[in-house]
Every structure is written in structure tokens, then in C-alpha cells.
């Protein structure tokens, strides 16, 4: 994939991307509350769409290569890119909610995986480890750090719980476009890869399963599933690279 280079953002762009990220974060928190047994994945997408409208924002996922929705909704063994539809969530499910916001020209990308009703301790371990992997990846971010530092930190945390690390999907630069350079893999070697600069904005998004790292594309040409049926989780933040760290925007 040759994406557009991740331009260092101007002061005005940083103000706008902060606003974009605030809309995204508040919408995901609302969706987490609404992800209860009986709701359909399409109803969650409709809630997200109405939040965008209320804030004067748009959804960069809608129409992206023909995607039908503003929100990706991925249930259980669906890892990412689930298409909103008539599926009803059930008690004990987990649901990945991956969302994008475009506001004042600036795009943010973020995701959470949430429990529907009561989940098993084993599945909770998957959610906890993946969310902590995101935090450990973000902790590596600062001007002068390398992409491999993020990738390595994520990999180490996921390995601790012996999870399947999804190698075929990755984080990326974001801001003017939904996908920009650099690519941010969820495994790798510290000290390798492009250097981060203050003012870059990047989306970091670990994905893991309770089993295999191998995935396949469903017949809908969107939904990514684990080949062994094991359940998967995704957590994602857009962050602003600063001189001495990261500012989480979403």
C-alpha cells in the first residue's frame, strides 16, 4: 500500500483534529452503553450516523470502497470490518466498534471492543490484553521514536497472554486521509522503521484472537474472520505525536 505521506499538522489542523477525535471518543462511549442484548448492528450504525450529523461531522467509512455504513461492527469471531446489518447482539457476545470521523477537514479513526451483557473470564482476558497492548504501544510514542518501538511493545503485551497476533492488518497514519503512511504493524523490532516527528497523527490498532493469527475474508468482501473461529478484539486510538510523548485524540 502506498499511502499519502503523513504531513506534520499545522496549529489549525491540530485544533480541528482534536475536535474530530472528541466527537469520535464520545460516540464510541455512547455506543458502548447501547451495545446491549437485542440491539442490531445496523441500529448501532444508525446511532453513530446521527451523532455525526448532530456534530456537523461526516463518516469517512461511508462509501469507502463501497462500504455501507459509518461504523464497522464486528461480533465475536469477526475480527474487523464487519458490515452493519440485521444481526442482533446476544448476552455473552463481544462486539468491535471501529469508527471514523471527518470534521473541519480532519479525519480520526478509533475502535473499542465491548462486552455485551456478561462475558467469560477468558474472553475478558482477550479484551484486557488487547486494550493494554494499545496503551503500551502509545507509551512508546514521542518525537524521534521509531515505528518499530510501537510494534514491538504491542507484540510483547499480546504474547504475554499467548494471543494470536493479527499480522495482516495494521495501524497507519491518519489526518488528511483515512490511511496515510506510515504503516504500523502489531509486531516488530524496536529501533526499526520510520522516525516519528512532532505534529504527526497516527492510528495505532492492535488486533488479537484467543487462537490463530490467520484470517479470511467473508463472502461480503468486507468482514474479516479468524480461520479457526476464535474470538478477536481490536482497540484503536488516533494520537498526536508530541516532543515528549503522545496526546490521545480519540
mmCIF file of C-alpha atoms in Angstrom:
data_model
loop_
_atom_site.group_PDB
_atom_site.id
_atom_site.type_symbol
_atom_site.label_atom_id
_atom_site.label_comp_id
_atom_site.label_asym_id
_atom_site.label_seq_id
_atom_site.Cartn_x
_atom_site.Cartn_y
_atom_site.Cartn_z
ATOM 1 C CA UNK A 1 0.000 0.000 0.000
ATOM 2 C CA UNK A 2 1.423 3.372 -0.982
ATOM 3 C CA UNK A 3 -0.437 5.926 1.026
ATOM 4 C CA UNK A 4 -0.024 9.655 1.119
ATOM 5 C CA UNK A 5 2.816 10.801 3.379
ATOM 6 C CA UNK A 6 1.755 11.853 6.866
ATOM 7 C CA UNK A 7 2.207 15.605 6.862
ATOM 8 C CA UNK A 8 3.128 17.293 10.115
ATOM 9 C CA UNK A 9 -0.073 19.077 11.099
ATOM 10 C CA UNK A 10 -0.355 22.855 11.372
ATOM 11 C CA UNK A 11 -1.617 24.539 14.545
ATOM 12 C CA UNK A 12 -5.080 24.983 12.997
ATOM 13 C CA UNK A 13 -5.176 21.371 11.787
ATOM 14 C CA UNK A 14 -4.298 20.192 15.291
ATOM 15 C CA UNK A 15 -7.234 22.169 16.726
ATOM 16 C CA UNK A 16 -9.556 20.596 14.145
ATOM 17 C CA UNK A 17 -8.261 17.040 14.559
ATOM 18 C CA UNK A 18 -8.698 17.373 18.337
ATOM 19 C CA UNK A 19 -12.351 18.281 17.730
ATOM 20 C CA UNK A 20 -12.714 15.358 15.315
ATOM 21 C CA UNK A 21 -11.273 12.991 17.923
ATOM 22 C CA UNK A 22 -13.566 14.310 20.678
ATOM 23 C CA UNK A 23 -16.625 13.525 18.535
ATOM 24 C CA UNK A 24 -15.237 10.046 17.876
ATOM 25 C CA UNK A 25 -14.469 9.274 21.522
ATOM 26 C CA UNK A 26 -17.840 10.476 22.811
ATOM 27 C CA UNK A 27 -19.670 8.489 20.127
ATOM 28 C CA UNK A 28 -17.834 5.261 20.987
ATOM 29 C CA UNK A 29 -18.672 5.744 24.682
ATOM 30 C CA UNK A 30 -22.354 6.163 23.742
ATOM 31 C CA UNK A 31 -22.254 3.060 21.523
ATOM 32 C CA UNK A 32 -20.672 1.065 24.345
ATOM 33 C CA UNK A 33 -23.674 1.905 26.546
ATOM 34 C CA UNK A 34 -26.104 0.972 23.761
ATOM 35 C CA UNK A 35 -24.450 -2.364 22.888
ATOM 36 C CA UNK A 36 -26.917 -4.481 24.853
ATOM 37 C CA UNK A 37 -28.599 -7.796 24.058
ATOM 38 C CA UNK A 38 -31.253 -7.411 21.341
ATOM 39 C CA UNK A 39 -29.856 -4.377 19.514
ATOM 40 C CA UNK A 40 -28.895 -4.939 15.876
ATOM 41 C CA UNK A 41 -25.564 -3.990 14.361
ATOM 42 C CA UNK A 42 -27.437 -1.680 11.959
ATOM 43 C CA UNK A 43 -29.066 0.154 14.862
ATOM 44 C CA UNK A 44 -25.597 0.844 16.291
ATOM 45 C CA UNK A 45 -24.545 2.212 12.890
ATOM 46 C CA UNK A 46 -27.633 4.468 12.851
ATOM 47 C CA UNK A 47 -26.791 5.834 16.318
ATOM 48 C CA UNK A 48 -23.252 6.626 15.100
ATOM 49 C CA UNK A 49 -24.628 8.313 11.962
ATOM 50 C CA UNK A 50 -26.973 10.513 13.987
ATOM 51 C CA UNK A 51 -24.099 11.542 16.290
ATOM 52 C CA UNK A 52 -22.050 12.595 13.259
ATOM 53 C CA UNK A 53 -24.958 14.658 11.959
ATOM 54 C CA UNK A 54 -25.540 16.290 15.354
ATOM 55 C CA UNK A 55 -21.907 17.452 15.425
ATOM 56 C CA UNK A 56 -21.747 18.611 11.797
ATOM 57 C CA UNK A 57 -19.255 15.856 11.004
ATOM 58 C CA UNK A 58 -19.183 13.165 8.317
ATOM 59 C CA UNK A 59 -18.208 9.491 8.292
ATOM 60 C CA UNK A 60 -15.152 8.662 6.176
ATOM 61 C CA UNK A 61 -16.016 4.942 6.232
ATOM 62 C CA UNK A 62 -19.323 5.519 4.414
ATOM 63 C CA UNK A 63 -18.794 4.736 0.731
ATOM 64 C CA UNK A 64 -15.091 3.884 1.294
ATOM 65 C CA UNK A 65 -14.558 1.329 -1.486
ATOM 66 C CA UNK A 66 -18.335 0.916 -1.341
ATOM 67 C CA UNK A 67 -18.672 0.304 2.417
ATOM 68 C CA UNK A 68 -22.301 0.596 3.558
ATOM 69 C CA UNK A 69 -22.173 2.266 6.945
ATOM 70 C CA UNK A 70 -20.322 4.818 9.061
ATOM 71 C CA UNK A 71 -19.339 2.169 11.607
ATOM 72 C CA UNK A 72 -17.674 -1.245 11.341
ATOM 73 C CA UNK A 73 -19.402 -3.674 13.725
ATOM 74 C CA UNK A 74 -17.560 -6.971 14.239
ATOM 75 C CA UNK A 75 -19.045 -9.657 16.501
ATOM 76 C CA UNK A 76 -17.143 -12.490 18.250
ATOM 77 C CA UNK A 77 -15.054 -14.338 15.608
ATOM 78 C CA UNK A 78 -15.378 -11.371 13.253
ATOM 79 C CA UNK A 79 -12.084 -9.552 13.783
ATOM 80 C CA UNK A 80 -12.636 -6.274 11.903
ATOM 81 C CA UNK A 81 -14.600 -4.558 9.111
ATOM 82 C CA UNK A 82 -17.970 -6.132 9.922
ATOM 83 C CA UNK A 83 -20.810 -4.630 7.884
ATOM 84 C CA UNK A 84 -23.802 -3.298 9.862
ATOM 85 C CA UNK A 85 -26.918 -5.391 9.301
ATOM 86 C CA UNK A 86 -29.763 -7.269 10.942
ATOM 87 C CA UNK A 87 -27.670 -9.368 13.342
ATOM 88 C CA UNK A 88 -28.871 -8.989 16.909
ATOM 89 C CA UNK A 89 -26.334 -8.892 19.702
ATOM 90 C CA UNK A 90 -26.736 -11.577 22.365
ATOM 91 C CA UNK A 91 -25.726 -11.804 26.009
ATOM 92 C CA UNK A 92 -22.125 -13.018 26.206
ATOM 93 C CA UNK A 93 -21.082 -11.626 22.813
ATOM 94 C CA UNK A 94 -18.257 -9.186 22.263
ATOM 95 C CA UNK A 95 -18.564 -6.504 19.618
ATOM 96 C CA UNK A 96 -15.825 -4.471 17.980
ATOM 97 C CA UNK A 97 -16.870 -0.925 17.123
ATOM 98 C CA UNK A 98 -14.491 0.749 14.637
ATOM 99 C CA UNK A 99 -15.393 4.334 13.769
ATOM 100 C CA UNK A 100 -14.062 7.223 11.725
ATOM 101 C CA UNK A 101 -14.884 10.926 11.933
ATOM 102 C CA UNK A 102 -14.187 13.747 9.472
ATOM 103 C CA UNK A 103 -14.591 17.213 10.953
ATOM 104 C CA UNK A 104 -13.282 20.515 9.553
ATOM 105 C CA UNK A 105 -11.285 18.515 7.018
ATOM 106 C CA UNK A 106 -9.525 16.314 9.567
ATOM 107 C CA UNK A 107 -10.011 12.555 9.977
ATOM 108 C CA UNK A 108 -9.659 10.466 13.134
ATOM 109 C CA UNK A 109 -10.003 6.687 13.467
ATOM 110 C CA UNK A 110 -10.709 4.735 16.652
ATOM 111 C CA UNK A 111 -12.102 1.457 17.947
ATOM 112 C CA UNK A 112 -13.168 -0.370 21.083
ATOM 113 C CA UNK A 113 -14.308 -3.930 21.681
ATOM 114 C CA UNK A 114 -17.045 -4.183 24.267
ATOM 115 C CA UNK A 115 -18.802 -6.876 26.259
ATOM 116 C CA UNK A 116 -22.500 -7.428 25.567
ATOM 117 C CA UNK A 117 -24.049 -8.445 28.881
ATOM 118 C CA UNK A 118 -21.818 -10.891 30.795
ATOM 119 C CA UNK A 119 -18.738 -12.410 29.150
ATOM 120 C CA UNK A 120 -16.460 -15.233 30.297
ATOM 121 C CA UNK A 121 -13.184 -14.524 32.135
ATOM 122 C CA UNK A 122 -11.270 -15.975 29.168
ATOM 123 C CA UNK A 123 -12.876 -13.514 26.759
ATOM 124 C CA UNK A 124 -12.356 -10.676 29.254
ATOM 125 C CA UNK A 125 -8.650 -11.570 29.236
ATOM 126 C CA UNK A 126 -8.613 -11.036 25.451
ATOM 127 C CA UNK A 127 -10.183 -7.585 25.818
ATOM 128 C CA UNK A 128 -7.905 -6.562 28.683
ATOM 129 C CA UNK A 129 -4.710 -7.691 26.960
ATOM 130 C CA UNK A 130 -5.582 -6.029 23.639
ATOM 131 C CA UNK A 131 -6.524 -2.753 25.316
ATOM 132 C CA UNK A 132 -3.329 -2.841 27.389
ATOM 133 C CA UNK A 133 -1.306 -3.561 24.228
ATOM 134 C CA UNK A 134 -2.707 -0.341 22.750
ATOM 135 C CA UNK A 135 -1.685 1.580 25.885
ATOM 136 C CA UNK A 136 1.829 0.106 25.786
ATOM 137 C CA UNK A 137 2.165 0.948 22.099
ATOM 138 C CA UNK A 138 1.070 4.541 22.752
ATOM 139 C CA UNK A 139 3.569 4.774 25.635
ATOM 140 C CA UNK A 140 6.385 4.385 23.070
ATOM 141 C CA UNK A 141 5.261 7.395 21.027
ATOM 142 C CA UNK A 142 7.315 10.596 21.040
ATOM 143 C CA UNK A 143 9.250 12.647 18.513
ATOM 144 C CA UNK A 144 12.335 10.665 17.441
ATOM 145 C CA UNK A 145 10.901 7.259 18.350
ATOM 146 C CA UNK A 146 10.633 4.641 15.612
ATOM 147 C CA UNK A 147 7.555 2.803 14.400
ATOM 148 C CA UNK A 148 9.176 -0.486 15.423
ATOM 149 C CA UNK A 149 9.176 0.681 19.050
ATOM 150 C CA UNK A 150 5.360 0.796 18.968
ATOM 151 C CA UNK A 151 5.050 -2.520 17.108
ATOM 152 C CA UNK A 152 7.413 -4.307 19.496
ATOM 153 C CA UNK A 153 5.613 -3.047 22.624
ATOM 154 C CA UNK A 154 2.252 -4.240 21.255
ATOM 155 C CA UNK A 155 3.660 -7.650 20.317
ATOM 156 C CA UNK A 156 5.246 -8.186 23.752
ATOM 157 C CA UNK A 157 1.983 -7.449 25.574
ATOM 158 C CA UNK A 158 -0.098 -9.739 23.346
ATOM 159 C CA UNK A 159 2.462 -12.539 23.619
ATOM 160 C CA UNK A 160 2.225 -12.382 27.403
ATOM 161 C CA UNK A 161 -1.326 -13.743 27.149
ATOM 162 C CA UNK A 162 -0.363 -16.076 24.259
ATOM 163 C CA UNK A 163 -2.856 -14.434 21.928
ATOM 164 C CA UNK A 164 -2.975 -14.748 18.150
ATOM 165 C CA UNK A 165 -1.492 -11.508 16.784
ATOM 166 C CA UNK A 166 -3.178 -10.394 13.560
ATOM 167 C CA UNK A 167 -0.220 -9.676 11.282
ATOM 168 C CA UNK A 168 -2.168 -8.909 8.102
ATOM 169 C CA UNK A 169 -3.905 -5.803 9.487
ATOM 170 C CA UNK A 170 -2.128 -2.742 10.807
ATOM 171 C CA UNK A 171 -2.275 0.770 12.116
ATOM 172 C CA UNK A 172 -1.443 3.735 9.922
ATOM 173 C CA UNK A 173 -1.020 7.447 9.633
ATOM 174 C CA UNK A 174 -4.281 9.393 9.587
ATOM 175 C CA UNK A 175 -5.413 13.007 9.324
ATOM 176 C CA UNK A 176 -5.978 14.353 5.832
ATOM 177 C CA UNK A 177 -6.763 10.870 4.529
ATOM 178 C CA UNK A 178 -8.178 7.846 6.310
ATOM 179 C CA UNK A 179 -4.988 5.913 5.532
ATOM 180 C CA UNK A 180 -1.607 7.626 5.355
ATOM 181 C CA UNK A 181 1.957 6.455 5.803
ATOM 182 C CA UNK A 182 3.497 5.096 7.922
ATOM 183 C CA UNK A 183 2.180 1.551 8.288
ATOM 184 C CA UNK A 184 2.198 0.466 11.953
ATOM 185 C CA UNK A 185 2.354 -3.308 12.341
ATOM 186 C CA UNK A 186 1.286 -5.017 15.574
ATOM 187 C CA UNK A 187 4.581 -6.939 15.772
ATOM 188 C CA UNK A 188 8.173 -5.948 15.067
ATOM 189 C CA UNK A 189 11.583 -4.934 16.288
ATOM 190 C CA UNK A 190 12.295 -1.906 18.445
ATOM 191 C CA UNK A 191 14.575 0.683 16.877
ATOM 192 C CA UNK A 192 13.444 -0.108 13.329
ATOM 193 C CA UNK A 193 11.297 1.725 10.829
ATOM 194 C CA UNK A 194 10.446 5.365 10.123
ATOM 195 C CA UNK A 195 11.059 8.019 12.769
ATOM 196 C CA UNK A 196 8.143 9.877 14.282
ATOM 197 C CA UNK A 197 8.044 13.673 14.158
ATOM 198 C CA UNK A 198 6.134 16.027 16.439
ATOM 199 C CA UNK A 199 2.852 17.007 14.768
ATOM 200 C CA UNK A 200 2.274 13.691 13.014
ATOM 201 C CA UNK A 201 -1.030 11.957 13.714
ATOM 202 C CA UNK A 202 -1.169 8.165 13.707
ATOM 203 C CA UNK A 203 -3.777 5.457 14.344
ATOM 204 C CA UNK A 204 -2.468 2.577 16.453
ATOM 205 C CA UNK A 205 -4.720 -0.501 16.416
ATOM 206 C CA UNK A 206 -3.737 -3.842 17.948
ATOM 207 C CA UNK A 207 -5.912 -6.813 16.966
ATOM 208 C CA UNK A 208 -5.673 -10.229 18.566
ATOM 209 C CA UNK A 209 -7.537 -13.520 18.920
ATOM 210 C CA UNK A 210 -7.825 -16.244 21.524
ATOM 211 C CA UNK A 211 -6.468 -18.654 18.912
ATOM 212 C CA UNK A 212 -4.957 -18.284 15.468
ATOM 213 C CA UNK A 213 -3.307 -15.298 13.818
ATOM 214 C CA UNK A 214 -4.790 -16.407 10.495
ATOM 215 C CA UNK A 215 -7.763 -14.612 8.974
ATOM 216 C CA UNK A 216 -10.027 -14.808 5.931
ATOM 217 C CA UNK A 217 -12.387 -12.512 4.054
ATOM 218 C CA UNK A 218 -16.117 -13.290 4.221
ATOM 219 C CA UNK A 219 -18.351 -13.529 1.144
ATOM 220 C CA UNK A 220 -19.497 -9.940 1.762
ATOM 221 C CA UNK A 221 -15.964 -8.855 0.691
ATOM 222 C CA UNK A 222 -15.570 -6.861 3.931
ATOM 223 C CA UNK A 223 -15.817 -8.860 7.140
ATOM 224 C CA UNK A 224 -12.512 -10.347 8.335
ATOM 225 C CA UNK A 225 -12.860 -13.538 10.415
ATOM 226 C CA UNK A 226 -10.447 -15.853 12.240
ATOM 227 C CA UNK A 227 -9.853 -19.093 10.336
ATOM 228 C CA UNK A 228 -10.342 -21.213 13.485
ATOM 229 C CA UNK A 229 -13.460 -19.419 14.731
ATOM 230 C CA UNK A 230 -11.679 -17.974 17.748
ATOM 231 C CA UNK A 231 -12.951 -14.644 19.016
ATOM 232 C CA UNK A 232 -10.997 -11.479 18.320
ATOM 233 C CA UNK A 233 -10.633 -7.959 19.692
ATOM 234 C CA UNK A 234 -9.490 -4.601 18.340
ATOM 235 C CA UNK A 235 -8.677 -1.384 20.174
ATOM 236 C CA UNK A 236 -7.565 1.775 18.364
ATOM 237 C CA UNK A 237 -6.724 5.384 19.141
ATOM 238 C CA UNK A 238 -5.618 8.246 16.952
ATOM 239 C CA UNK A 239 -2.745 10.030 18.674
ATOM 240 C CA UNK A 240 -0.811 13.225 18.070
ATOM 241 C CA UNK A 241 2.962 12.807 18.304
ATOM 242 C CA UNK A 242 4.443 15.418 20.653
ATOM 243 C CA UNK A 243 8.033 16.297 21.540
ATOM 244 C CA UNK A 244 7.967 14.110 24.645
ATOM 245 C CA UNK A 245 5.055 11.732 24.162
ATOM 246 C CA UNK A 246 1.597 11.268 22.667
ATOM 247 C CA UNK A 247 -1.683 13.103 23.016
ATOM 248 C CA UNK A 248 -4.614 10.696 22.640
ATOM 249 C CA UNK A 249 -7.185 12.416 20.421
ATOM 250 C CA UNK A 250 -9.950 9.821 20.458
#
